[in-house]
Amino acid sequence: MLSLKEMTDLLKEEGLYKETIVNGHWSYTLPDSAARVEPRSLAYDSRKVGDGTLFFCKGNNFNPKYLESAIEAGASAFMSELVYHDELSTAAQAVPQIIVTDIQKAMATVARYFYGCPERELQLVGFTGTKGKTTSVYFTRHILRHVYGPIVGQFSSIDECLDGEHFIESHLTTPESLDLFKMMREAVDNGMKYLVMEVSSQAYKKSRVYGLHFNIGVFLNISPDHISPVEHPTFDDYLYCKSQIIVNSDTVILNRDMDYYDLLSQKARELGKKLITFGSDQGDADYRYHGGQHGHFSVTTHNPDLPQVAGDFRIMIPGHFNYSNALAAITVSAQLKDDVSDFAAGLQETKVPGRMEFLKNKQGLVACVDYAHNYLSLTESFSFMKHEYPNGRLIVVIGAAGGKAESRRKDIGRALSEFADVAILTSEDNFFEDPHHIDEAIKEHITNSNVQVIINVDRVAAIKEAFAMAKPGDAMFMAAKGREQFMHERGRDIPYVGDYQLSKQLMEEYDKK
């Protein structure tokens, strides 16, 4: 365990420490009574505070009542960017309050050392990009697991694996720093030697991965997304945040075909990073793929100084864009294991929950569940669906997240205009926004008058409506939620059956008709 003295010394080294206040007395050097305190646990949620917890006052709209609750529950100290005095009872003012310049960076710094810098005991691989992070993480974990056995952990937007075998549902693409380093420590204690994880732009924007260094960092692609007042104010900010994975990785792997490749490769070279590229056979990448039909593709290597990969591979997750994701995983794995003989088997056995998962029945009805939610991923998925099922209608159930990435609504409308026959607009994660407003915004951008548009903000009812109108030969596509069993609604997670689970149930009922 770390004492408060040791914690504040770390914060001083990072330029994050301001002062400590006990009973209204301000000091730069911790009083002896505070210096000797050794927190037993860390928390930013007052409901998870127990005796001896160090509590962090996190959030732009942090309510001091949560601090009072944390102190009543046994918090032995707390950290904050703001000084709390009048808001606290006399007894609570005796609890040391450590004032910092940046609470998110302070959380990450303290958590990292509190849990013993667990990343130093792992081969750490991080994936960032506008799309494809989750699938690439799954491809990589499956390859490495096939090579090394169950010593490969995973953090993804779908689920986390801390013991190489079992999975728990995720709530953030990249966990908050306290959770991140705690789970890393658990993974190490469980015998994990490798950890493959998604790294979102918000992870850098909000310093969730502050101080975390990757052995390998992969940048898959970049396109305008997550641009909103509560995420990234500009595309430049979004790109800059994502590019921090280059700064914080030893080896940088870039998609040679991506936009802004020149900028990102220059950054990697000037920072002295080892740079490796992957891409299609239409470019000059180190590793190149040639896409075939039905998941088949081939790989060649064009840099004699790198581990050589050559041969045919197959993935069971359809969509041409997944060849690039699979090659990213192969490129990572080749740097960790130069014997590539097991890579093909690992790729072919990869399944991603909720990612292009198909359900079919004897009557010829098809339902596909996927997490696609932006123009690039939707058009790739829709194009595949229309190619594979050309004789029926494409019925799409889709919404958009509330309160953020508002430009995505235009992109969804454009994708539906290009491919859909029926668009049932519904709720995704509304947060604090009216779902009718979200759906009307999407509808405004559906310019193809041949698309039948239906608004049904009850997602369960919307999916049932799709099944009710579907005929043999039709294909349904449920976008964005996959297997997630919660919906974000007005500041809380409410239970939801899941697109895949509901579609499976309805498909079975359809078969009984």
PDB file of C-alpha atoms in Angstrom, residues 134-135 138 158-159 317 351-358 368-372 477-484 499-501:
ATOM      1  CA  THR A 134     -13.224  -4.164 -31.078  1.00  0.00           C
ATOM      2  CA  THR A 135     -12.920  -6.619 -33.957  1.00  0.00           C
ATOM      3  CA  TYR A 138     -10.780  -9.971 -30.753  1.00  0.00           C
ATOM      4  CA  ILE A 158     -18.006  -5.307 -25.379  1.00  0.00           C
ATOM      5  CA  ASP A 159     -16.372  -7.199 -22.553  1.00  0.00           C
ATOM      6  CA  ILE A 317     -16.882 -12.282 -39.705  1.00  0.00           C
ATOM      7  CA  LYS A 351     -16.206 -14.661 -33.118  1.00  0.00           C
ATOM      8  CA  VAL A 352     -17.143 -11.258 -31.818  1.00  0.00           C
ATOM      9  CA  PRO A 353     -20.347 -11.109 -29.748  1.00  0.00           C
ATOM     10  CA  GLY A 354     -22.822  -8.837 -31.485  1.00  0.00           C
ATOM     11  CA  ARG A 355     -20.522  -8.243 -34.452  1.00  0.00           C
ATOM     12  CA  MET A 356     -22.116  -9.328 -37.740  1.00  0.00           C
ATOM     13  CA  GLU A 357     -23.865 -12.199 -35.985  1.00  0.00           C
ATOM     14  CA  PHE A 358     -26.355 -13.925 -38.252  1.00  0.00           C
ATOM     15  CA  CYS A 368     -28.014  -9.714 -38.583  1.00  0.00           C
ATOM     16  CA  VAL A 369     -26.930  -7.994 -35.378  1.00  0.00           C
ATOM     17  CA  ASP A 370     -23.967  -5.632 -35.403  1.00  0.00           C
ATOM     18  CA  TYR A 371     -22.459  -2.728 -33.473  1.00  0.00           C
ATOM     19  CA  ALA A 372     -22.107  -0.586 -36.620  1.00  0.00           C
ATOM     20  CA  PHE A 477     -30.157  -5.511 -39.740  1.00  0.00           C
ATOM     21  CA  MET A 478     -30.181  -4.389 -36.106  1.00  0.00           C
ATOM     22  CA  ALA A 479     -27.543  -1.692 -35.665  1.00  0.00           C
ATOM     23  CA  ALA A 480     -25.406  -0.446 -32.773  1.00  0.00           C
ATOM     24  CA  LYS A 481     -26.488  -2.378 -29.651  1.00  0.00           C
ATOM     25  CA  GLY A 482     -25.373  -5.932 -30.430  1.00  0.00           C
ATOM     26  CA  ARG A 483     -25.606  -8.049 -27.279  1.00  0.00           C
ATOM     27  CA  GLU A 484     -25.560  -5.115 -24.853  1.00  0.00           C
ATOM     28  CA  ASP A 499     -30.614  -7.057 -29.971  1.00  0.00           C
ATOM     29  CA  TYR A 500     -29.101 -10.506 -30.444  1.00  0.00           C
ATOM     30  CA  GLN A 501     -31.057 -12.108 -27.613  1.00  0.00           C
TER      31      GLN A 501
END
